[in-house]
Tab-separated table of C-alpha atoms and ligand atoms in Angstrom:
chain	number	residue	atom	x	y	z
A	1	UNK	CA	-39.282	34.087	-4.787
A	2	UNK	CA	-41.031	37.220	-3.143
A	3	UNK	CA	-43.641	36.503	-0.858
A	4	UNK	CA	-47.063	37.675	-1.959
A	5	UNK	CA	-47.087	41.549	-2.429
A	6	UNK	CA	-49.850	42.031	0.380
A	7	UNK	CA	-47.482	40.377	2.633
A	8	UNK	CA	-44.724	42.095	1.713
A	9	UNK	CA	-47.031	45.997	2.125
A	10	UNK	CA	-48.348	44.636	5.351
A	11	UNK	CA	-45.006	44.010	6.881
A	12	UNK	CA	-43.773	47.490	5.270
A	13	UNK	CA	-46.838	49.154	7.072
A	14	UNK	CA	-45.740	47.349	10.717
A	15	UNK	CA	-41.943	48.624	9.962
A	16	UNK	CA	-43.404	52.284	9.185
A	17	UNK	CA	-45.329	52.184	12.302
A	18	UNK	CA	-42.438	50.998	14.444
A	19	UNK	CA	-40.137	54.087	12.741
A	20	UNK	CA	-42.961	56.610	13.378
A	21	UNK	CA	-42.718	55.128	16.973
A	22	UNK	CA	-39.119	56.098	17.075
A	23	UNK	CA	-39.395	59.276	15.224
A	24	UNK	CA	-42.263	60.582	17.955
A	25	UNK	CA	-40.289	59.627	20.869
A	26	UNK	CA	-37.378	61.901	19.300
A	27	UNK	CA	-39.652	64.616	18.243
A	28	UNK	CA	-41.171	64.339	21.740
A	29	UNK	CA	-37.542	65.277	23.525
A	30	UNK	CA	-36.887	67.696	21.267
A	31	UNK	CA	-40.185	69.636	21.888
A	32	UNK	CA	-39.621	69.365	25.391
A	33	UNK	CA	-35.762	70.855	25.235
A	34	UNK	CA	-34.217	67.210	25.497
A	35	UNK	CA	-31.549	65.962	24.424
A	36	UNK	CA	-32.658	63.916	20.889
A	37	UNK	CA	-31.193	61.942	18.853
A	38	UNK	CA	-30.440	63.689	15.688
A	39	UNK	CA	-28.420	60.831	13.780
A	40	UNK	CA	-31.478	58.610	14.292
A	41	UNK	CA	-33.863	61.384	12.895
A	42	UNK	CA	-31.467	62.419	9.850
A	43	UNK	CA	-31.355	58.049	9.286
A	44	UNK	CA	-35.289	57.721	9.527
A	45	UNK	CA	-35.718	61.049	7.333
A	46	UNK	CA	-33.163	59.466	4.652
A	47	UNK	CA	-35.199	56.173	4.949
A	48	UNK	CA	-38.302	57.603	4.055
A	49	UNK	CA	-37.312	58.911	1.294
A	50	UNK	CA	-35.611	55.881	0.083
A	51	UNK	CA	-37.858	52.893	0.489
A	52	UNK	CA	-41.931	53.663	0.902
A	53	UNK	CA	-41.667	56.642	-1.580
A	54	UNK	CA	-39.269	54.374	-3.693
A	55	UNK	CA	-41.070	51.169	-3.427
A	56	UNK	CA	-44.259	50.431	-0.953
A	57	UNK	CA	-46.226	53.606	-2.439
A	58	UNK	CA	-45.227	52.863	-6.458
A	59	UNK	CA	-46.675	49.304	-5.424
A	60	UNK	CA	-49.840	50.328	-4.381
A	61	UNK	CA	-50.122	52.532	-7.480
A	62	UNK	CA	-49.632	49.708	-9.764
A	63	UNK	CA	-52.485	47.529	-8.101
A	64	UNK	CA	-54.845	50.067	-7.825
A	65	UNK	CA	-54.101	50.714	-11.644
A	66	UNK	CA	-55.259	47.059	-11.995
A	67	UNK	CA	-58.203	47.069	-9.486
A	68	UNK	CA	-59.453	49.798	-12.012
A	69	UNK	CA	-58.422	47.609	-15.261
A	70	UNK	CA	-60.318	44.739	-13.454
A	71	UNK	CA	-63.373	47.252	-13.056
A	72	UNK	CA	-63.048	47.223	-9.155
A	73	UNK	CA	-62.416	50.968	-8.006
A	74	UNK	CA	-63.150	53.935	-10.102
A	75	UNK	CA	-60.779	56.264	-11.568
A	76	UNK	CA	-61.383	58.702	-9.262
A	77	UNK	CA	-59.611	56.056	-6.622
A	78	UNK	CA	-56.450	55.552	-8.408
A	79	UNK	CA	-56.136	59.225	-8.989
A	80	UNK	CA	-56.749	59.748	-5.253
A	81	UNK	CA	-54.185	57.507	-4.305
A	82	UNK	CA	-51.579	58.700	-6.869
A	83	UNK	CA	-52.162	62.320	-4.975
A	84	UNK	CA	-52.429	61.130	-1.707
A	85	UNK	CA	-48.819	59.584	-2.350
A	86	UNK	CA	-47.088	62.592	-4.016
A	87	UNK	CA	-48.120	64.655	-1.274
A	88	UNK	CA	-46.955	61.902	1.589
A	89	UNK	CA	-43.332	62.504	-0.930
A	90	UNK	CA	-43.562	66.435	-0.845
A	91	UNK	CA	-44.135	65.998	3.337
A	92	UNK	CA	-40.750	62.960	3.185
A	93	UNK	CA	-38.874	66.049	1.428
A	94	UNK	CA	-39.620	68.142	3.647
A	95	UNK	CA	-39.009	66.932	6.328
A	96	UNK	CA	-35.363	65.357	4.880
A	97	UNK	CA	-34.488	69.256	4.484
A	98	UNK	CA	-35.710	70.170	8.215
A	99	UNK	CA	-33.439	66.929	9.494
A	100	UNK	CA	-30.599	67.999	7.534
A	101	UNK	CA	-30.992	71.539	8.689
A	102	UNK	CA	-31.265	70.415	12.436
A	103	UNK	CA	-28.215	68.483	12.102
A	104	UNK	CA	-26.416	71.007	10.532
A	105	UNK	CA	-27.277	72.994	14.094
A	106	UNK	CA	-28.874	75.694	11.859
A	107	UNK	CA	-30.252	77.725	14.736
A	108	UNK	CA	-34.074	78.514	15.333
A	109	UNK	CA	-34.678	74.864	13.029
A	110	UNK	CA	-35.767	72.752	15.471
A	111	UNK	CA	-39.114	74.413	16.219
A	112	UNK	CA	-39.722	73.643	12.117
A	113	UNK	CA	-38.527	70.399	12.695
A	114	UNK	CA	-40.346	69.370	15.366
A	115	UNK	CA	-43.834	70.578	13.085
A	116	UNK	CA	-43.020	69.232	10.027
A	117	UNK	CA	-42.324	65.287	11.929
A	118	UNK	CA	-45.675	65.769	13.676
A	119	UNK	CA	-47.523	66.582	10.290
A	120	UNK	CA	-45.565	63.846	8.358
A	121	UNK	CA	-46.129	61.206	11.628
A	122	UNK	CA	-49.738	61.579	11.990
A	123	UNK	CA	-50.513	62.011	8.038
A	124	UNK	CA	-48.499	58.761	7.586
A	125	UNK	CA	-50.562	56.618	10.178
A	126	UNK	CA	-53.823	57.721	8.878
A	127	UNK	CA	-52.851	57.082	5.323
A	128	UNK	CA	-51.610	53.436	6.354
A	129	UNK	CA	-55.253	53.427	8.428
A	130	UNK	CA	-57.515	53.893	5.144
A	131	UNK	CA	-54.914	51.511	3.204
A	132	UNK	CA	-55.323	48.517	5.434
A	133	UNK	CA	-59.370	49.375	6.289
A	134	UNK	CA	-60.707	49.325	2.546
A	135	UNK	CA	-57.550	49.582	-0.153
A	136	UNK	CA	-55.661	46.296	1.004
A	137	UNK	CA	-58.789	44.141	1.598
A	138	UNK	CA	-59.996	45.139	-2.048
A	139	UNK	CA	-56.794	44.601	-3.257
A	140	UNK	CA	-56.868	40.690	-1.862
A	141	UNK	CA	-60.879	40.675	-2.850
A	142	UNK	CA	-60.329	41.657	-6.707
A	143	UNK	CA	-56.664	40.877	-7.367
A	144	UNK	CA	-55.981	36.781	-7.713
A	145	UNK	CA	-52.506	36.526	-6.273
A	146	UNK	CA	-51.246	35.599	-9.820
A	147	UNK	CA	-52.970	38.905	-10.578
A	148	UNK	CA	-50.446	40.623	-7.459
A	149	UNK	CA	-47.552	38.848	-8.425
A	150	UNK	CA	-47.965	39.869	-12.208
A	151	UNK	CA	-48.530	43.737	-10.893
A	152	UNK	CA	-45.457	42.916	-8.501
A	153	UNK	CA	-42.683	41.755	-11.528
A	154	UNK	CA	-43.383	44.997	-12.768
A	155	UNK	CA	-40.955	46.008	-10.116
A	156	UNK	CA	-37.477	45.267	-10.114
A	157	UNK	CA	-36.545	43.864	-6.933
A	158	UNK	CA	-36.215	45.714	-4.386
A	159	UNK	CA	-34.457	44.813	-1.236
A	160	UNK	CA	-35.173	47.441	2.135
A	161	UNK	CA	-32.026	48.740	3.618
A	162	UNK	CA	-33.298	48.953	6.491
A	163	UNK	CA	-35.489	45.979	7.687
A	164	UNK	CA	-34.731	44.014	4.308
A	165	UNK	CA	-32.085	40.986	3.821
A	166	UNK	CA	-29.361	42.792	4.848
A	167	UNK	CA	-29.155	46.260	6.890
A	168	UNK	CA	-26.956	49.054	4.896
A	169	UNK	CA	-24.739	50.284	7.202
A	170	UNK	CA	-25.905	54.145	7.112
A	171	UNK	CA	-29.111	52.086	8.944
A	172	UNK	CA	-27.099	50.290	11.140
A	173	UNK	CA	-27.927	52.763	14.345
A	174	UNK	CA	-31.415	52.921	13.222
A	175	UNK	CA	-31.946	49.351	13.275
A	176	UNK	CA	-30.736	49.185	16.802
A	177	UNK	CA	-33.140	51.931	18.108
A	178	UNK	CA	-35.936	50.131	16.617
A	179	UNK	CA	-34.873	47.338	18.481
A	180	UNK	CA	-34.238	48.749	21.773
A	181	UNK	CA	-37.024	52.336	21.884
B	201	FE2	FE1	-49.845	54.180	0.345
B	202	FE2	FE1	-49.178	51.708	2.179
C-alpha cells in the first residue's frame, strides 16, 4: 500500500530540491564557459516533465479540490494553484526545448538555456516554499488521511523513474549525479 500522500509529496519536494541542486551546479558551469554536463541536463529536463507535472502537481490539484469540497480554502485557492501549476508546465516545456536544443549543439542556445533553468530553478523552489508553509499543513489540518488516501486512489499508481522502486535506465546517470554532486 502507498504511504500516506503527504509523505509521498514531501519526499517528491526533497527529490526536486536535490535535482534543482544538480541542475544549478550545471547551469552554473555553463554560465561561466565550463564544461557541463549536458546528458544530465537533457535527463533532469525529461524528468520534469515526466513525473511532478505528471503526478506530484495533479496530486495537489485533487486535494485542494477537496479542501474546497470540505469548505477549507476558497475557490479562488484551487484556481490559484491549478495556474500556478500550468505555468510551472509551460516553464518544464520550455526548458525541455532549450535542453534539447543545447544538446543538439544548436549554436548561440546556451545563453537561452542557461535563463530559462534559472527562471524554472528559482520559480520551482519558491512554489515548493508556499506549498510546504501553508498548502501542505492545511492539507494534513482539513484532510483525515482516509480523506488523502480517497483523493490519492483517484490516481493510478504511479511509480517515479527516477527516485521510485526501480530507476529507468534513461535515469540511470542522473541517479548517480544526485548521488555523488
Ligand atoms: Fe505544486
Ligand atoms: Fe508540490
Amino acid at each position: 500500500m502507498m504511504s500516506d500522500i503527504m509523505q509521498v509529496l514531501a519526499d517528491d519536494h526533497a527529490n526536486m530540491r536535490a535535482l534543482m541542486g544538480v541542475l544549478e551546479i550545471e547551469v552554473d558551469k555553463m554560465a561561466s564557459g565550463g564544461h557541463a554536463d549536458v546528458e544530465t541536463i537533457s535527463a533532469v529536463a525529461e524528468y520534469l516533465l515526466e513525473y511532478p507535472d505528471r503526478f506530484h502537481h495533479p496530486v495537489e490539484d485533487l486535494l485542494i479540490q477537496g479542501m474546497q469540497a470540505a469548505g477549507a480554502v476558497p475557490e479562488s485557492s484551487v484556481v490559484a494553484l491549478e495556474a500556478e501549476h500550468a505555468r510551472i508546465y509551460r516553464l518544464a516545456t520550455e526548458l525541455h526545448d532549450a535542453a534539447v536544443a543545447v544538446a543538439a549543439e544548436q549554436p548561440m542556445r546556451r545563453d537561452a538555456f542557461v535563463e530559462r533553468a534559472r527562471h524554472y530553478i528559482a520559480s520551482l523552489r519558491h512554489h515548493m516554499d508556499v506549498e510546504e508553509a501553508d498548502f501542505f499543513p492545511r492539507a494534513e489540518e482539513f484532510l483525515s488521511p482516509e480523506d488523502r488516501a480517497t483523493i490519492a486512489a483517484r490516481l493510478s499508481d504511479f511509480d517515479d523513474p527516477l527516485f521510485g522502486t526501480a530507476t529507468r535506465e534513461r535515469y540511470q546517470s542522473l541517479s548517480e549525479a544526485l548521488l555523488n554532486p
